[in-house]
mmCIF file of C-alpha atoms and ligand atoms in Angstrom:
data_model
loop_
_atom_site.group_PDB
_atom_site.id
_atom_site.type_symbol
_atom_site.label_atom_id
_atom_site.label_comp_id
_atom_site.label_asym_id
_atom_site.label_seq_id
_atom_site.Cartn_x
_atom_site.Cartn_y
_atom_site.Cartn_z
ATOM 1 C CA MET A 402 -19.724 -148.492 99.126
ATOM 2 C CA ALA A 403 -21.175 -151.535 97.434
ATOM 3 C CA LYS A 404 -18.983 -153.124 94.820
ATOM 4 C CA LYS A 405 -20.020 -152.736 91.196
ATOM 5 C CA ARG A 406 -21.368 -155.866 89.611
ATOM 6 C CA ILE A 407 -19.779 -157.819 86.799
ATOM 7 C CA LEU A 408 -21.460 -160.465 84.738
ATOM 8 C CA SER A 409 -19.801 -162.564 82.112
ATOM 9 C CA GLY A 410 -20.375 -165.907 80.476
ATOM 10 C CA MET A 411 -18.966 -168.437 78.064
ATOM 11 C CA ARG A 412 -20.629 -170.929 75.824
ATOM 12 C CA PRO A 413 -19.915 -174.460 77.068
ATOM 13 C CA SER A 414 -16.922 -175.572 75.039
ATOM 14 C CA GLY A 415 -15.586 -178.254 77.354
ATOM 15 C CA ARG A 416 -11.996 -178.195 78.531
ATOM 16 C CA LEU A 417 -10.493 -174.753 78.030
ATOM 17 C CA HIS A 418 -7.254 -173.898 76.246
ATOM 18 C CA LEU A 419 -4.514 -171.320 76.738
ATOM 19 C CA GLY A 420 -6.313 -168.939 74.372
ATOM 20 C CA ASN A 421 -9.405 -168.957 76.597
ATOM 21 C CA TYR A 422 -7.139 -168.323 79.547
ATOM 22 C CA ALA A 423 -5.197 -165.394 78.090
ATOM 23 C CA GLY A 424 -8.260 -163.914 76.382
ATOM 24 C CA ALA A 425 -10.769 -164.075 79.233
ATOM 25 C CA LEU A 426 -10.283 -166.328 82.210
ATOM 26 C CA GLU A 427 -7.133 -164.717 83.563
ATOM 27 C CA ASN A 428 -9.001 -161.442 83.543
ATOM 28 C CA TRP A 429 -12.053 -162.963 85.278
ATOM 29 C CA VAL A 430 -9.821 -164.094 88.122
ATOM 30 C CA LYS A 431 -8.245 -160.638 88.493
ATOM 31 C CA LEU A 432 -11.578 -158.815 88.569
ATOM 32 C CA GLN A 433 -12.846 -160.807 91.537
ATOM 33 C CA ASP A 434 -11.375 -158.545 94.215
ATOM 34 C CA GLU A 435 -12.689 -155.310 92.847
ATOM 35 C CA PHE A 436 -16.147 -156.411 91.731
ATOM 36 C CA ASP A 437 -19.124 -158.494 92.723
ATOM 37 C CA CYS A 438 -18.791 -161.165 90.032
ATOM 38 C CA PHE A 439 -21.408 -163.429 88.470
ATOM 39 C CA TYR A 440 -20.032 -165.990 85.990
ATOM 40 C CA PHE A 441 -22.275 -168.326 84.065
ATOM 41 C CA VAL A 442 -22.391 -170.961 81.341
ATOM 42 C CA ALA A 443 -24.369 -169.702 78.334
ATOM 43 C CA ASP A 444 -25.680 -173.126 77.338
ATOM 44 C CA TRP A 445 -28.758 -171.923 75.442
ATOM 45 C CA HIS A 446 -26.448 -169.756 73.370
ATOM 46 C CA ALA A 447 -24.606 -172.902 72.303
ATOM 47 C CA LEU A 448 -27.707 -174.036 70.405
ATOM 48 C CA THR A 449 -27.946 -170.934 68.215
ATOM 49 C CA THR A 450 -25.417 -172.241 65.718
ATOM 50 C CA ASN A 451 -26.064 -175.959 66.216
ATOM 51 C CA PRO A 452 -29.214 -177.267 67.920
ATOM 52 C CA ALA A 453 -27.685 -180.755 68.252
ATOM 53 C CA ALA A 454 -25.031 -179.284 70.537
ATOM 54 C CA ALA A 455 -27.603 -179.928 73.269
ATOM 55 C CA PHE A 456 -26.362 -183.493 73.608
ATOM 56 C CA GLU A 457 -22.868 -182.359 74.548
ATOM 57 C CA VAL A 458 -23.896 -179.481 76.764
ATOM 58 C CA GLU A 459 -23.887 -181.332 80.056
ATOM 59 C CA GLU A 460 -20.425 -182.803 79.769
ATOM 60 C CA ASN A 461 -18.926 -179.642 78.267
ATOM 61 C CA THR A 462 -20.469 -177.510 80.998
ATOM 62 C CA TYR A 463 -19.044 -179.710 83.708
ATOM 63 C CA ASN A 464 -15.559 -179.702 82.200
ATOM 64 C CA MET A 465 -15.590 -175.970 81.698
ATOM 65 C CA ILE A 466 -16.706 -175.212 85.225
ATOM 66 C CA ILE A 467 -13.955 -177.421 86.609
ATOM 67 C CA ASP A 468 -11.438 -175.409 84.592
ATOM 68 C CA TRP A 469 -12.905 -172.169 85.972
ATOM 69 C CA LEU A 470 -12.464 -173.430 89.500
ATOM 70 C CA ALA A 471 -9.012 -174.789 88.690
ATOM 71 C CA VAL A 472 -7.688 -171.400 87.542
ATOM 72 C CA GLY A 473 -8.998 -169.758 90.690
ATOM 73 C CA ILE A 474 -12.531 -168.520 90.102
ATOM 74 C CA ASN A 475 -13.814 -168.115 93.632
ATOM 75 C CA PRO A 476 -16.576 -170.630 94.370
ATOM 76 C CA GLU A 477 -18.143 -168.134 96.798
ATOM 77 C CA ASN A 478 -19.176 -166.082 93.771
ATOM 78 C CA PRO A 479 -22.265 -167.215 91.928
ATOM 79 C CA ILE A 480 -21.273 -169.703 89.221
ATOM 80 C CA PHE A 481 -24.351 -170.927 87.422
ATOM 81 C CA ILE A 482 -25.894 -172.386 84.280
ATOM 82 C CA GLN A 483 -28.132 -170.203 82.123
ATOM 83 C CA SER A 484 -30.750 -172.842 81.250
ATOM 84 C CA LYS A 485 -31.404 -173.519 84.937
ATOM 85 C CA VAL A 486 -32.640 -169.953 85.409
ATOM 86 C CA LYS A 487 -35.772 -169.983 83.267
ATOM 87 C CA GLU A 488 -36.265 -166.271 83.881
ATOM 88 C CA HIS A 489 -33.655 -165.644 81.174
ATOM 89 C CA ALA A 490 -36.070 -167.109 78.622
ATOM 90 C CA GLU A 491 -38.937 -164.898 79.737
ATOM 91 C CA LEU A 492 -36.842 -161.750 79.715
ATOM 92 C CA HIS A 493 -35.495 -162.682 76.303
ATOM 93 C CA LEU A 494 -39.052 -162.911 75.008
ATOM 94 C CA ILE A 495 -39.997 -159.531 76.451
ATOM 95 C CA PHE A 496 -36.825 -157.928 75.052
ATOM 96 C CA SER A 497 -37.462 -159.405 71.622
ATOM 97 C CA MET A 498 -40.330 -156.897 71.249
ATOM 98 C CA LEU A 499 -38.024 -153.967 71.926
ATOM 99 C CA ILE A 500 -35.630 -154.264 68.997
ATOM 100 C CA THR A 501 -36.060 -154.461 65.231
ATOM 101 C CA THR A 502 -34.849 -157.272 63.022
ATOM 102 C CA ALA A 503 -33.061 -154.668 60.892
ATOM 103 C CA ARG A 504 -30.985 -153.644 63.903
ATOM 104 C CA LEU A 505 -30.066 -157.253 64.644
ATOM 105 C CA GLU A 506 -29.160 -157.923 61.027
ATOM 106 C CA ARG A 507 -26.649 -155.056 61.172
ATOM 107 C CA ASN A 508 -24.719 -156.800 63.960
ATOM 108 C CA PRO A 509 -21.152 -157.261 62.654
ATOM 109 C CA THR A 510 -20.434 -160.252 64.903
ATOM 110 C CA LEU A 511 -23.443 -162.057 63.487
ATOM 111 C CA LYS A 512 -22.387 -161.267 59.932
ATOM 112 C CA GLU A 513 -18.970 -162.737 60.596
ATOM 113 C CA GLN A 514 -20.402 -165.900 62.149
ATOM 114 C CA VAL A 515 -22.820 -166.418 59.289
ATOM 115 C CA ARG A 516 -19.938 -166.017 56.845
ATOM 116 C CA ASP A 517 -17.889 -168.604 58.773
ATOM 117 C CA LEU A 518 -20.812 -171.022 58.911
ATOM 118 C CA ASN A 519 -21.054 -170.709 55.161
ATOM 119 C CA THR A 520 -24.842 -170.827 55.091
ATOM 120 C CA GLU A 521 -27.665 -168.869 53.517
ATOM 121 C CA ASN A 522 -30.115 -169.978 56.152
ATOM 122 C CA MET A 523 -29.817 -168.213 59.437
ATOM 123 C CA ILE A 524 -31.593 -169.709 62.411
ATOM 124 C CA TYR A 525 -34.157 -167.372 63.986
ATOM 125 C CA GLY A 526 -32.591 -167.872 67.430
ATOM 126 C CA HIS A 527 -29.177 -166.954 66.053
ATOM 127 C CA LEU A 528 -30.466 -163.569 64.944
ATOM 128 C CA GLY A 529 -31.702 -163.116 68.510
ATOM 129 C CA TYR A 530 -28.396 -164.155 70.073
ATOM 130 C CA PRO A 531 -27.658 -160.655 71.419
ATOM 131 C CA VAL A 532 -31.209 -160.313 72.724
ATOM 132 C CA LEU A 533 -30.696 -163.380 74.904
ATOM 133 C CA GLN A 534 -27.332 -161.956 75.910
ATOM 134 C CA ALA A 535 -29.057 -158.707 76.895
ATOM 135 C CA ALA A 536 -31.395 -160.733 79.098
ATOM 136 C CA ASP A 537 -28.375 -162.428 80.728
ATOM 137 C CA ILE A 538 -26.728 -159.120 81.478
ATOM 138 C CA LEU A 539 -29.701 -157.012 82.521
ATOM 139 C CA MET A 540 -31.238 -159.771 84.665
ATOM 140 C CA TYR A 541 -28.427 -159.156 87.169
ATOM 141 C CA LYS A 542 -28.253 -155.395 86.518
ATOM 142 C CA ALA A 543 -24.570 -155.755 85.753
ATOM 143 C CA ASN A 544 -22.618 -152.504 85.625
ATOM 144 C CA VAL A 545 -19.644 -153.894 83.786
ATOM 145 C CA VAL A 546 -19.350 -156.676 81.220
ATOM 146 C CA PRO A 547 -15.838 -157.955 80.513
ATOM 147 C CA VAL A 548 -15.737 -159.417 77.018
ATOM 148 C CA GLY A 549 -13.534 -159.723 73.966
ATOM 149 C CA GLU A 550 -13.771 -157.273 71.081
ATOM 150 C CA ASP A 551 -16.145 -159.483 69.098
ATOM 151 C CA GLN A 552 -18.748 -159.231 71.875
ATOM 152 C CA ALA A 553 -18.705 -155.442 72.216
ATOM 153 C CA PRO A 554 -21.540 -155.006 69.651
ATOM 154 C CA HIS A 555 -23.697 -157.253 71.838
ATOM 155 C CA VAL A 556 -23.169 -155.068 74.866
ATOM 156 C CA GLU A 557 -24.092 -152.074 72.715
ATOM 157 C CA ILE A 558 -27.359 -153.806 71.752
ATOM 158 C CA THR A 559 -27.896 -154.543 75.453
ATOM 159 C CA ARG A 560 -27.631 -150.825 76.225
ATOM 160 C CA GLU A 561 -30.146 -149.996 73.514
ATOM 161 C CA ILE A 562 -32.590 -152.585 74.846
ATOM 162 C CA ALA A 563 -32.191 -151.252 78.392
ATOM 163 C CA ARG A 564 -32.949 -147.723 77.176
ATOM 164 C CA LYS A 565 -35.946 -148.874 75.170
ATOM 165 C CA PHE A 566 -37.360 -150.851 78.092
ATOM 166 C CA ASN A 567 -36.903 -147.911 80.452
ATOM 167 C CA GLN A 568 -38.559 -145.508 78.002
ATOM 168 C CA THR A 569 -41.467 -147.821 77.350
ATOM 169 C CA TYR A 570 -42.222 -149.169 80.818
ATOM 170 C CA GLY A 571 -40.276 -147.074 83.324
ATOM 171 C CA GLU A 572 -36.796 -147.073 84.798
ATOM 172 C CA VAL A 573 -35.712 -150.608 85.706
ATOM 173 C CA PHE A 574 -32.353 -151.314 84.070
ATOM 174 C CA PRO A 575 -28.927 -149.641 84.311
ATOM 175 C CA GLU A 576 -26.919 -149.371 81.091
ATOM 176 C CA PRO A 577 -23.894 -151.628 81.433
ATOM 177 C CA GLU A 578 -20.453 -150.675 80.178
ATOM 178 C CA THR A 579 -18.116 -152.872 78.184
ATOM 179 C CA ARG A 580 -14.740 -153.672 79.634
ATOM 180 C CA LEU A 581 -12.568 -154.981 76.831
ATOM 181 C CA THR A 582 -10.228 -157.697 77.960
ATOM 182 C CA THR A 583 -6.722 -156.386 77.273
ATOM 183 C CA PHE A 584 -6.629 -158.522 74.247
ATOM 184 C CA SER A 585 -3.658 -160.764 74.621
ATOM 185 C CA ARG A 586 -4.788 -162.875 71.729
ATOM 186 C CA LEU A 587 -2.636 -165.950 71.971
ATOM 187 C CA PRO A 588 -1.778 -167.548 68.642
ATOM 188 C CA GLY A 589 -2.397 -171.254 68.179
ATOM 189 C CA LEU A 590 0.418 -173.690 67.433
ATOM 190 C CA ASP A 591 0.051 -172.940 63.712
ATOM 191 C CA GLY A 592 -0.178 -169.162 64.129
ATOM 192 C CA ARG A 593 -3.920 -168.858 63.535
ATOM 193 C CA LYS A 594 -6.190 -167.887 66.427
ATOM 194 C CA MET A 595 -6.080 -170.629 69.051
ATOM 195 C CA GLY A 596 -9.365 -172.520 68.927
ATOM 196 C CA LYS A 597 -10.929 -175.939 69.283
ATOM 197 C CA SER A 598 -12.024 -176.058 65.662
ATOM 198 C CA ASN A 599 -8.556 -175.103 64.401
ATOM 199 C CA ASN A 600 -7.013 -178.023 66.271
ATOM 200 C CA ASN A 601 -4.043 -175.870 67.228
ATOM 201 C CA PHE A 602 -4.550 -175.600 70.967
ATOM 202 C CA ILE A 603 -2.926 -176.520 74.259
ATOM 203 C CA LEU A 604 -5.399 -177.331 77.021
ATOM 204 C CA LEU A 605 -5.085 -175.996 80.561
ATOM 205 C CA SER A 606 -5.380 -179.619 81.640
ATOM 206 C CA ASP A 607 -2.809 -181.101 79.238
ATOM 207 C CA PRO A 608 -0.101 -183.028 81.113
ATOM 208 C CA GLU A 609 3.525 -182.002 80.597
ATOM 209 C CA GLU A 610 4.240 -184.745 78.052
ATOM 210 C CA GLU A 611 1.299 -183.644 75.920
ATOM 211 C CA ILE A 612 2.359 -180.001 76.090
ATOM 212 C CA ARG A 613 5.857 -180.990 75.003
ATOM 213 C CA LYS A 614 4.472 -182.969 72.061
ATOM 214 C CA LYS A 615 2.243 -180.107 70.970
ATOM 215 C CA VAL A 616 4.854 -177.365 71.319
ATOM 216 C CA ARG A 617 7.205 -179.493 69.208
ATOM 217 C CA THR A 618 4.746 -179.059 66.312
ATOM 218 C CA ALA A 619 4.510 -175.271 66.726
ATOM 219 C CA VAL A 620 5.363 -173.107 63.739
ATOM 220 C CA THR A 621 8.460 -170.955 64.364
ATOM 221 C CA ASP A 622 10.361 -168.470 62.210
ATOM 222 C CA PRO A 623 10.308 -170.049 58.731
ATOM 223 C CA GLN A 624 13.686 -168.476 57.943
ATOM 224 C CA LYS A 625 15.389 -170.323 60.767
ATOM 225 C CA VAL A 626 15.983 -173.643 59.061
ATOM 226 C CA ARG A 627 19.137 -174.895 60.744
ATOM 227 C CA ARG A 628 19.934 -174.721 64.421
ATOM 228 C CA ASN A 629 22.509 -171.953 64.007
ATOM 229 C CA ASP A 630 20.547 -169.760 61.599
ATOM 230 C CA PRO A 631 19.746 -166.372 63.149
ATOM 231 C CA GLY A 632 16.046 -166.290 64.130
ATOM 232 C CA HIS A 633 13.377 -163.581 64.243
ATOM 233 C CA PRO A 634 11.550 -163.977 67.555
ATOM 234 C CA ASP A 635 8.901 -161.422 66.672
ATOM 235 C CA VAL A 636 7.386 -163.720 64.052
ATOM 236 C CA CYS A 637 7.696 -166.886 66.186
ATOM 237 C CA ASN A 638 4.691 -168.365 68.018
ATOM 238 C CA VAL A 639 6.889 -170.092 70.564
ATOM 239 C CA PHE A 640 8.428 -166.740 71.436
ATOM 240 C CA THR A 641 4.913 -165.387 72.079
ATOM 241 C CA TYR A 642 4.372 -168.246 74.531
ATOM 242 C CA HIS A 643 7.654 -167.388 76.264
ATOM 243 C CA GLN A 644 6.506 -163.767 76.581
ATOM 244 C CA LYS A 645 3.318 -164.900 78.240
ATOM 245 C CA PHE A 646 4.447 -167.795 80.404
ATOM 246 C CA ASN A 647 8.194 -167.301 80.799
ATOM 247 C CA PRO A 648 8.732 -163.521 80.856
ATOM 248 C CA ASP A 649 11.944 -163.593 82.935
ATOM 249 C CA GLU A 650 13.939 -165.387 80.262
ATOM 250 C CA VAL A 651 12.612 -163.372 77.335
ATOM 251 C CA PRO A 652 15.608 -160.994 76.873
ATOM 252 C CA GLN A 653 18.075 -163.886 76.929
ATOM 253 C CA ILE A 654 15.987 -165.993 74.545
ATOM 254 C CA ARG A 655 15.698 -163.100 72.125
ATOM 255 C CA LYS A 656 19.444 -162.578 72.161
ATOM 256 C CA ASP A 657 20.312 -166.261 71.746
ATOM 257 C CA CYS A 658 17.717 -166.841 69.035
ATOM 258 C CA GLU A 659 18.829 -163.803 67.028
ATOM 259 C CA SER A 660 22.499 -164.672 67.316
ATOM 260 C CA GLY A 661 21.886 -168.281 66.329
ATOM 261 C CA VAL A 662 23.135 -169.789 69.589
ATOM 262 C CA LEU A 663 19.708 -171.156 70.547
ATOM 263 C CA GLY A 664 18.080 -173.775 68.343
ATOM 264 C CA CYS A 665 14.331 -174.252 68.045
ATOM 265 C CA VAL A 666 14.293 -177.726 69.568
ATOM 266 C CA ASP A 667 15.879 -176.590 72.821
ATOM 267 C CA CYS A 668 13.812 -173.436 72.852
ATOM 268 C CA LYS A 669 10.610 -175.459 72.448
ATOM 269 C CA ASN A 670 11.503 -177.931 75.179
ATOM 270 C CA ASN A 671 12.171 -175.060 77.537
ATOM 271 C CA CYS A 672 8.913 -173.406 76.535
ATOM 272 C CA ALA A 673 6.890 -176.570 77.128
ATOM 273 C CA ALA A 674 8.464 -177.033 80.551
ATOM 274 C CA LYS A 675 7.596 -173.441 81.503
ATOM 275 C CA ILE A 676 3.981 -173.764 80.333
ATOM 276 C CA ALA A 677 3.643 -177.030 82.240
ATOM 277 C CA ALA A 678 5.050 -175.432 85.403
ATOM 278 C CA TYR A 679 2.813 -172.375 85.041
ATOM 279 C CA PHE A 680 -0.307 -174.544 84.979
ATOM 280 C CA GLU A 681 0.822 -177.135 87.491
ATOM 281 C CA PRO A 682 -1.302 -175.674 90.312
ATOM 282 C CA VAL A 683 -4.233 -175.528 87.904
ATOM 283 C CA ARG A 684 -3.865 -179.219 87.048
ATOM 284 C CA GLU A 685 -3.650 -180.034 90.742
ATOM 285 C CA ARG A 686 -6.811 -178.146 91.576
ATOM 286 C CA ARG A 687 -8.512 -179.735 88.603
ATOM 287 C CA SER A 688 -7.673 -183.183 89.797
ATOM 288 C CA HIS A 689 -9.039 -182.319 93.238
ATOM 289 C CA TYR A 690 -12.398 -181.385 91.729
ATOM 290 C CA GLU A 691 -12.374 -184.411 89.443
ATOM 291 C CA GLN A 692 -12.080 -186.566 92.520
ATOM 292 C CA HIS A 693 -14.789 -184.612 94.357
ATOM 293 C CA PRO A 694 -17.602 -184.117 91.844
ATOM 294 C CA ASP A 695 -19.996 -183.574 94.740
ATOM 295 C CA GLU A 696 -18.136 -180.355 95.611
ATOM 296 C CA VAL A 697 -18.630 -179.101 92.076
ATOM 297 C CA GLN A 698 -22.324 -179.961 92.266
ATOM 298 C CA ASP A 699 -22.620 -178.030 95.528
ATOM 299 C CA ILE A 700 -20.890 -174.980 94.083
ATOM 300 C CA VAL A 701 -23.175 -174.926 91.068
ATOM 301 C CA ARG A 702 -26.243 -175.537 93.235
ATOM 302 C CA SER A 703 -25.460 -172.659 95.564
ATOM 303 C CA GLY A 704 -24.555 -170.438 92.585
ATOM 304 C CA LEU A 705 -27.932 -171.201 91.064
ATOM 305 C CA LYS A 706 -29.661 -170.258 94.290
ATOM 306 C CA LYS A 707 -27.958 -166.871 94.425
ATOM 307 C CA ALA A 708 -28.628 -166.223 90.740
ATOM 308 C CA LYS A 709 -32.278 -167.250 91.094
ATOM 309 C CA THR A 710 -32.844 -164.851 93.976
ATOM 310 C CA VAL A 711 -31.634 -161.918 91.905
ATOM 311 C CA ALA A 712 -33.486 -163.078 88.782
ATOM 312 C CA GLU A 713 -36.800 -163.426 90.625
ATOM 313 C CA ALA A 714 -36.466 -159.951 92.098
ATOM 314 C CA THR A 715 -35.690 -158.449 88.701
ATOM 315 C CA MET A 716 -38.650 -160.195 87.081
ATOM 316 C CA ASP A 717 -40.928 -158.859 89.817
ATOM 317 C CA GLU A 718 -39.808 -155.353 88.937
ATOM 318 C CA VAL A 719 -40.273 -156.055 85.246
ATOM 319 C CA HIS A 720 -43.814 -157.329 85.790
ATOM 320 C CA ARG A 721 -44.717 -154.348 87.938
ATOM 321 C CA ALA A 722 -43.302 -151.890 85.406
ATOM 322 C CA MET A 723 -45.225 -153.579 82.588
ATOM 323 C CA ARG A 724 -48.326 -154.104 84.735
ATOM 324 C CA MET A 725 -48.376 -157.569 83.276
ATOM 325 C CA GLY A 726 -46.991 -161.060 83.886
HETATM 326 N N1 LIG B 1002 -21.679 -164.390 73.702
HETATM 327 C C1 LIG B 1002 -20.650 -164.651 74.666
HETATM 328 C C2 LIG B 1002 -19.478 -165.350 73.979
HETATM 329 O O1 LIG B 1002 -19.660 -166.072 73.048
HETATM 330 C C3 LIG B 1002 -21.172 -165.511 75.791
HETATM 331 C C4 LIG B 1002 -22.237 -164.778 76.567
HETATM 332 C C5 LIG B 1002 -23.556 -165.052 76.588
HETATM 333 C C6 LIG B 1002 -22.031 -163.645 77.398
HETATM 334 N N2 LIG B 1002 -24.217 -164.189 77.418
HETATM 335 C C7 LIG B 1002 -23.308 -163.314 77.922
HETATM 336 C C8 LIG B 1002 -20.902 -162.892 77.745
HETATM 337 C C9 LIG B 1002 -23.463 -162.232 78.787
HETATM 338 C C10 LIG B 1002 -21.071 -161.803 78.601
HETATM 339 C C11 LIG B 1002 -22.333 -161.486 79.117
HETATM 340 O O2 LIG B 1002 -18.366 -165.181 74.397
#
């Protein structure tokens, strides 16, 4: 039986951090055996909140793709860049006739973003963000879309657009299902969500010394002031990192923290060493690709070719169904 198809994407944010890894990338790697996976860089989406982001897209795309390869995304699978497949733009246009503005304004993810951006003036393309996402997904007739919770409303809109297209023009698109990434939301060094804009992140590519420096600044249990004070691991960010990257020692660390035997400085040094070791193979693979940029180019070129083939076939079907285009 043919494998079911997965499609997922990320906006180009440059070098990725541990939050991106725990929240999405680790899952992408795992899904590769079971599914036919298409992974792409949503670079047009990056413009919806800041059109000037265009100038950083190329470098950020390159750095992000290297991180994908470094964590073990299989280069045999199509890895490609949205803006190189112009069909996405055409399908987006066609889909934009199949949904109302009222429906798009009800999108909770959009509301949240607009609140965060602190602006009255929403960009037209931002309202259509999920419509472009629907084009990304349906172009490849993906069956399953692995995303974080915040993206689930966009997959729901995708399903509605697929239904509307099929009703209007005839059966072309399957309705994809959402696969929520088992949300191990990793806290940042300060306890807020790990993110570039919060400046509380550890990069997959950070060298050991840098990781050590960053972990040293991490917020721990505020009640553990002196080394021998009993700690509360369940409110400590460093303990969360141990759970993720150093699971074997977790029972011992809990015991020694709670009893006051283990001080935060030692605990942090140990944690940094474990994170560094965990990502050592990733750093090695990254440095391989950094030294062989031509290999990365080849991977992206062949990914584009595979994506294009599917996109052209889908657009043929779309044109025939619409008797237009
Ligand atoms: N909106 C997604 C995000 O910010 C990125 C994205 C764009 C995407 N198109 C997609 C994800 C299609 C899955 C499928 O994370």
